[in-house]
mmCIF file of C-alpha atoms in Angstrom:
data_model
loop_
_atom_site.group_PDB
_atom_site.id
_atom_site.type_symbol
_atom_site.label_atom_id
_atom_site.label_comp_id
_atom_site.label_asym_id
_atom_site.label_seq_id
_atom_site.Cartn_x
_atom_site.Cartn_y
_atom_site.Cartn_z
ATOM 1 C CA MET A 623 -8.388 -88.536 -12.246
ATOM 2 C CA GLY A 624 -7.380 -88.800 -15.945
ATOM 3 C CA LEU A 625 -6.526 -85.792 -18.064
ATOM 4 C CA LEU A 626 -9.937 -85.658 -19.687
ATOM 5 C CA GLY A 627 -11.505 -85.603 -16.248
ATOM 6 C CA VAL A 628 -9.276 -82.732 -15.244
ATOM 7 C CA LEU A 629 -10.281 -80.845 -18.381
ATOM 8 C CA LEU A 630 -13.911 -81.041 -17.363
ATOM 9 C CA LEU A 631 -13.112 -79.004 -14.275
ATOM 10 C CA SER A 632 -11.060 -76.435 -16.141
ATOM 11 C CA PRO A 633 -12.313 -72.841 -16.270
ATOM 12 C CA LEU A 634 -11.801 -73.029 -20.014
ATOM 13 C CA LEU A 635 -14.893 -75.223 -20.202
ATOM 14 C CA ALA A 636 -17.014 -72.520 -18.597
ATOM 15 C CA GLY A 637 -16.875 -70.352 -21.731
ATOM 16 C CA LEU A 638 -14.698 -68.268 -23.984
ATOM 17 C CA PRO A 639 -12.591 -66.240 -23.887
ATOM 18 C CA ALA A 640 -10.604 -67.171 -20.766
ATOM 19 C CA PRO A 641 -7.153 -65.976 -19.669
ATOM 20 C CA LEU A 642 -4.288 -68.165 -20.795
ATOM 21 C CA PRO A 643 -1.194 -68.978 -18.728
ATOM 22 C CA LEU A 644 1.679 -66.544 -19.265
ATOM 23 C CA SER A 645 3.688 -69.361 -20.841
ATOM 24 C CA ALA A 646 1.019 -70.024 -23.487
ATOM 25 C CA GLN A 647 1.211 -68.854 -27.087
ATOM 26 C CA GLU A 648 -2.174 -68.062 -28.573
ATOM 27 C CA LEU A 649 -2.442 -69.236 -32.188
ATOM 28 C CA ASP A 650 -5.977 -67.992 -32.816
ATOM 29 C CA ALA A 651 -9.174 -67.150 -30.975
ATOM 30 C CA GLY A 652 -12.411 -65.889 -32.406
ATOM 31 C CA HIS A 653 -16.162 -65.820 -32.736
ATOM 32 C CA LEU A 654 -17.742 -67.408 -35.816
ATOM 33 C CA TYR A 655 -21.245 -67.032 -37.207
ATOM 34 C CA LEU A 656 -22.589 -70.357 -38.498
ATOM 35 C CA ARG A 657 -24.937 -70.395 -41.491
ATOM 36 C CA GLU A 658 -26.770 -73.014 -43.521
ATOM 37 C CA ALA A 659 -28.595 -72.138 -46.742
ATOM 38 C CA GLY A 660 -27.920 -68.484 -45.952
ATOM 39 C CA ARG A 661 -29.622 -68.609 -42.536
ATOM 40 C CA ARG A 662 -27.862 -68.049 -39.217
ATOM 41 C CA VAL A 663 -28.054 -71.332 -37.330
ATOM 42 C CA GLY A 664 -25.534 -70.866 -34.537
ATOM 43 C CA THR A 665 -22.235 -69.514 -33.291
ATOM 44 C CA GLU A 666 -18.834 -70.964 -32.482
ATOM 45 C CA ARG A 667 -16.353 -69.419 -30.054
ATOM 46 C CA PHE A 668 -12.955 -71.049 -30.244
ATOM 47 C CA ARG A 669 -9.373 -70.763 -29.106
ATOM 48 C CA VAL A 670 -6.211 -72.545 -30.240
ATOM 49 C CA TRP A 671 -3.027 -72.178 -28.195
ATOM 50 C CA ARG A 672 0.329 -73.775 -27.532
ATOM 51 C CA THR A 673 1.773 -74.495 -24.097
ATOM 52 C CA GLY A 674 5.186 -76.135 -24.079
ATOM 53 C CA SER A 675 4.984 -79.174 -26.339
ATOM 54 C CA THR A 676 1.177 -79.306 -26.340
ATOM 55 C CA VAL A 677 -1.240 -77.635 -28.755
ATOM 56 C CA ASN A 678 -4.817 -77.241 -27.519
ATOM 57 C CA ALA A 679 -8.019 -76.334 -29.327
ATOM 58 C CA PHE A 680 -11.264 -75.600 -27.528
ATOM 59 C CA ALA A 681 -14.656 -74.372 -28.726
ATOM 60 C CA SER A 682 -18.190 -73.777 -27.586
ATOM 61 C CA VAL A 683 -20.549 -74.515 -30.495
ATOM 62 C CA GLU A 684 -24.137 -73.327 -30.042
ATOM 63 C CA MET A 685 -26.775 -74.387 -32.561
ATOM 64 C CA VAL A 686 -30.463 -73.529 -32.663
ATOM 65 C CA GLN A 687 -31.505 -77.153 -33.254
ATOM 66 C CA ARG A 688 -29.497 -78.846 -30.494
ATOM 67 C CA ALA A 689 -27.825 -78.371 -27.132
ATOM 68 C CA ALA A 690 -24.451 -76.585 -27.079
ATOM 69 C CA TRP A 691 -21.298 -78.613 -27.619
ATOM 70 C CA LEU A 692 -18.019 -78.127 -25.783
ATOM 71 C CA VAL A 693 -15.267 -79.469 -28.022
ATOM 72 C CA ARG A 694 -11.716 -80.065 -26.834
ATOM 73 C CA LEU A 695 -8.740 -81.370 -28.822
ATOM 74 C CA GLN A 696 -5.217 -81.834 -27.507
ATOM 75 C CA MET A 697 -2.324 -82.358 -29.948
ATOM 76 C CA ASP A 698 1.417 -82.951 -29.933
ATOM 77 C CA PRO A 699 3.877 -80.447 -31.519
ATOM 78 C CA ASP A 700 3.271 -82.020 -34.961
ATOM 79 C CA LEU A 701 -0.513 -81.437 -34.544
ATOM 80 C CA LEU A 702 -1.202 -85.151 -34.229
ATOM 81 C CA PRO A 703 -4.307 -85.623 -32.037
ATOM 82 C CA MET A 704 -3.657 -87.014 -28.566
ATOM 83 C CA LYS A 705 -6.940 -86.526 -26.688
ATOM 84 C CA TYR A 706 -10.389 -85.481 -27.844
ATOM 85 C CA GLU A 707 -13.785 -84.840 -26.314
ATOM 86 C CA ILE A 708 -17.227 -83.461 -27.153
ATOM 87 C CA ARG A 709 -19.610 -82.707 -24.313
ATOM 88 C CA GLU A 710 -23.280 -81.884 -24.765
ATOM 89 C CA GLY A 711 -24.458 -80.385 -21.487
ATOM 90 C CA VAL A 712 -23.160 -82.645 -18.732
ATOM 91 C CA SER A 713 -22.821 -85.659 -21.016
ATOM 92 C CA ALA A 714 -19.734 -86.710 -22.961
ATOM 93 C CA LEU A 715 -20.867 -87.676 -26.465
ATOM 94 C CA VAL A 716 -17.422 -88.932 -27.414
ATOM 95 C CA SER A 717 -13.967 -89.039 -25.851
ATOM 96 C CA GLY A 718 -10.818 -90.295 -27.492
ATOM 97 C CA GLU A 719 -7.207 -91.025 -26.648
ATOM 98 C CA ARG A 720 -4.115 -91.896 -28.665
ATOM 99 C CA PHE A 721 -2.043 -94.968 -27.776
ATOM 100 C CA PRO A 722 1.227 -96.092 -29.401
ATOM 101 C CA ASP A 723 -0.551 -98.345 -31.909
ATOM 102 C CA ARG A 724 -4.149 -97.089 -32.032
ATOM 103 C CA VAL A 725 -6.594 -94.291 -31.313
ATOM 104 C CA ARG A 726 -9.604 -95.359 -29.256
ATOM 105 C CA PHE A 727 -12.938 -93.547 -28.910
ATOM 106 C CA HIS A 728 -15.660 -94.042 -26.342
ATOM 107 C CA PHE A 729 -19.264 -93.087 -27.161
ATOM 108 C CA ALA A 730 -22.221 -92.650 -24.827
ATOM 109 C CA THR A 731 -25.570 -93.141 -26.576
ATOM 110 C CA PRO A 732 -29.157 -93.724 -25.422
ATOM 111 C CA GLU A 733 -28.630 -97.356 -26.457
ATOM 112 C CA GLY A 734 -25.578 -97.688 -24.218
ATOM 113 C CA GLU A 735 -21.824 -97.331 -24.390
ATOM 114 C CA ARG A 736 -19.663 -98.377 -27.309
ATOM 115 C CA TRP A 737 -16.031 -98.141 -28.378
ATOM 116 C CA LYS A 738 -14.307 -97.786 -31.730
ATOM 117 C CA GLN A 739 -10.629 -97.722 -32.536
ATOM 118 C CA TYR A 740 -8.418 -96.948 -35.533
ATOM 119 C CA PRO A 741 -4.788 -97.724 -36.416
ATOM 120 C CA VAL A 742 -2.563 -94.887 -35.288
ATOM 121 C CA GLN A 743 -1.457 -94.207 -38.875
ATOM 122 C CA ASP A 744 -5.058 -93.211 -39.699
ATOM 123 C CA ALA A 745 -5.051 -90.455 -37.069
ATOM 124 C CA GLY A 746 -3.391 -87.586 -38.888
ATOM 125 C CA ALA A 747 -6.161 -85.217 -37.801
ATOM 126 C CA ILE A 748 -9.570 -85.030 -36.147
ATOM 127 C CA LEU A 749 -12.376 -83.479 -38.162
ATOM 128 C CA GLU A 750 -15.947 -83.123 -36.943
ATOM 129 C CA PRO A 751 -18.410 -81.908 -39.595
ATOM 130 C CA GLY A 752 -19.987 -78.689 -38.350
ATOM 131 C CA VAL A 753 -17.056 -77.786 -36.060
ATOM 132 C CA ALA A 754 -15.386 -74.974 -37.984
ATOM 133 C CA HIS A 755 -12.139 -74.475 -36.073
ATOM 134 C CA HIS A 756 -11.105 -78.052 -36.852
ATOM 135 C CA TYR A 757 -10.476 -76.830 -40.413
ATOM 136 C CA LEU A 758 -7.909 -74.347 -39.100
ATOM 137 C CA VAL A 759 -5.954 -77.178 -37.483
ATOM 138 C CA LEU A 760 -6.460 -79.386 -40.549
ATOM 139 C CA VAL A 761 -4.988 -76.826 -42.955
ATOM 140 C CA ARG A 762 -2.009 -76.212 -40.663
ATOM 141 C CA ALA A 763 -1.389 -79.976 -40.485
ATOM 142 C CA LEU A 764 -1.742 -80.446 -44.252
ATOM 143 C CA ARG A 765 0.814 -77.720 -44.933
ATOM 144 C CA GLU A 766 3.351 -79.624 -42.826
ATOM 145 C CA THR A 767 2.944 -82.962 -44.617
ATOM 146 C CA PRO A 768 5.440 -83.750 -47.402
ATOM 147 C CA ASP A 769 2.736 -84.323 -50.037
ATOM 148 C CA GLY A 770 -0.115 -82.230 -48.598
ATOM 149 C CA ARG A 771 -2.108 -85.340 -47.765
ATOM 150 C CA LEU A 772 -3.213 -87.140 -44.599
ATOM 151 C CA THR A 773 -5.879 -89.436 -43.180
ATOM 152 C CA ALA A 774 -8.392 -87.843 -40.801
ATOM 153 C CA ILE A 775 -10.840 -89.423 -38.387
ATOM 154 C CA LEU A 776 -14.446 -88.209 -38.273
ATOM 155 C CA PRO A 777 -15.301 -89.534 -34.783
ATOM 156 C CA LEU A 778 -19.082 -89.059 -34.685
ATOM 157 C CA ASP A 779 -19.431 -90.299 -38.267
ATOM 158 C CA GLY A 780 -17.365 -93.360 -37.346
ATOM 159 C CA ARG A 781 -15.102 -93.287 -40.394
ATOM 160 C CA THR A 782 -11.813 -92.086 -41.818
ATOM 161 C CA VAL A 783 -11.219 -89.995 -44.919
ATOM 162 C CA THR A 784 -8.209 -89.166 -47.053
ATOM 163 C CA VAL A 785 -7.705 -85.394 -47.099
ATOM 164 C CA ARG A 786 -5.600 -83.530 -49.659
ATOM 165 C CA LEU A 787 -4.596 -79.895 -49.961
ATOM 166 C CA ALA A 788 -5.718 -79.329 -53.555
ATOM 167 C CA ALA A 789 -4.962 -75.631 -54.100
ATOM 168 C CA ARG A 790 -4.312 -72.300 -52.472
ATOM 169 C CA THR A 791 -5.455 -68.947 -53.848
ATOM 170 C CA GLU A 792 -5.103 -65.369 -52.660
ATOM 171 C CA GLU A 793 -8.678 -64.261 -52.078
ATOM 172 C CA GLY A 794 -10.067 -61.672 -49.669
ATOM 173 C CA VAL A 795 -12.913 -62.149 -47.196
ATOM 174 C CA SER A 796 -15.552 -59.560 -46.298
ATOM 175 C CA LEU A 797 -16.113 -59.236 -42.555
ATOM 176 C CA GLY A 798 -18.889 -56.707 -42.115
ATOM 177 C CA GLU A 799 -17.720 -53.492 -43.760
ATOM 178 C CA GLU A 800 -14.092 -54.633 -43.858
ATOM 179 C CA SER A 801 -12.345 -56.606 -46.593
ATOM 180 C CA VAL A 802 -9.469 -58.708 -45.256
ATOM 181 C CA ASP A 803 -6.635 -60.116 -47.379
ATOM 182 C CA ALA A 804 -6.615 -63.904 -47.084
ATOM 183 C CA THR A 805 -5.466 -67.180 -48.587
ATOM 184 C CA ARG A 806 -8.143 -69.663 -49.601
ATOM 185 C CA TYR A 807 -7.165 -73.301 -49.139
ATOM 186 C CA ASP A 808 -9.110 -75.854 -51.166
ATOM 187 C CA VAL A 809 -9.220 -79.132 -49.274
ATOM 188 C CA ASP A 810 -10.270 -82.257 -51.164
ATOM 189 C CA MET A 811 -11.900 -84.871 -48.987
ATOM 190 C CA GLU A 812 -12.379 -87.939 -51.179
ATOM 191 C CA GLY A 813 -13.857 -85.873 -53.986
ATOM 192 C CA ALA A 814 -15.750 -83.380 -51.798
ATOM 193 C CA LEU A 815 -14.286 -79.867 -51.821
ATOM 194 C CA HIS A 816 -14.053 -77.809 -48.632
ATOM 195 C CA ARG A 817 -12.732 -74.243 -48.646
ATOM 196 C CA VAL A 818 -10.916 -72.555 -45.760
ATOM 197 C CA TRP A 819 -9.772 -68.913 -45.631
ATOM 198 C CA LEU A 820 -6.887 -67.826 -43.357
ATOM 199 C CA ASP A 821 -5.420 -64.344 -43.041
ATOM 200 C CA ALA A 822 -1.717 -63.423 -43.094
ATOM 201 C CA GLU A 823 -1.451 -64.295 -39.389
ATOM 202 C CA ASP A 824 -3.023 -67.731 -39.976
ATOM 203 C CA ARG A 825 -6.260 -66.705 -38.261
ATOM 204 C CA LEU A 826 -9.416 -68.506 -39.361
ATOM 205 C CA LEU A 827 -11.710 -66.164 -41.296
ATOM 206 C CA ARG A 828 -14.153 -68.394 -43.145
ATOM 207 C CA VAL A 829 -15.052 -72.016 -43.821
ATOM 208 C CA LEU A 830 -17.364 -73.244 -46.572
ATOM 209 C CA ASP A 831 -17.712 -77.006 -46.426
ATOM 210 C CA ALA A 832 -18.854 -79.391 -49.136
ATOM 211 C CA GLU A 833 -22.377 -79.516 -47.681
ATOM 212 C CA GLY A 834 -22.744 -75.729 -47.948
ATOM 213 C CA ARG A 835 -22.313 -75.006 -44.235
ATOM 214 C CA GLU A 836 -20.540 -71.701 -43.694
ATOM 215 C CA ALA A 837 -18.633 -70.271 -40.751
ATOM 216 C CA LEU A 838 -17.684 -66.593 -40.956
ATOM 217 C CA ARG A 839 -15.578 -64.719 -38.442
ATOM 218 C CA ALA A 840 -17.415 -61.950 -36.632
ATOM 219 C CA PRO A 841 -16.066 -58.457 -37.418
ATOM 220 C CA ALA A 842 -13.859 -56.842 -34.783
ATOM 221 C CA GLY A 843 -16.146 -55.679 -32.014
ATOM 222 C CA GLY A 844 -18.960 -57.787 -33.406
#
């Protein structure tokens, strides 16, 4: 059985949070409220952790207008995507894998199966609109690039975009009754501005994307 098949049987896919191996380093884990036009439309529970030379990100994204998604991304130490999957119920909407010269994605649709691939140099990050924790990984990756720029793949949209870290500003975030010191990262995606707030420990606090979708971290105990 391939690695993606093994992941489907993992307890991590049963829900969050789940215990991590003792050797794992947790980078962030949280519960996000998802809003559109000021209305609560869903929740996202996510975890990002490092085990040895592998960085993993996993989330359960529940939306009122569709079935829940289970989203899994596996990366190398430089945060380059290696394997990717979105499951909706028992079905895999998309699964992807990195090869030496390309990144290939498999899609299951009502019309049948299809494949799409990209040159490996276009796979600096994976970004799925509406999946908030991907912005945490994206900002971390952008900070490590020499010029704050990379090419990201939007798998379900079937395209690539050039992403640039445009600015960073010290700006707090209100979580319930608490105001948390944070850094706001302005991410330019081919002219569209996305904003991501991280705290001093690099935890994801808020995302406001160019389409006005917002993800806000639930207050402690919330």
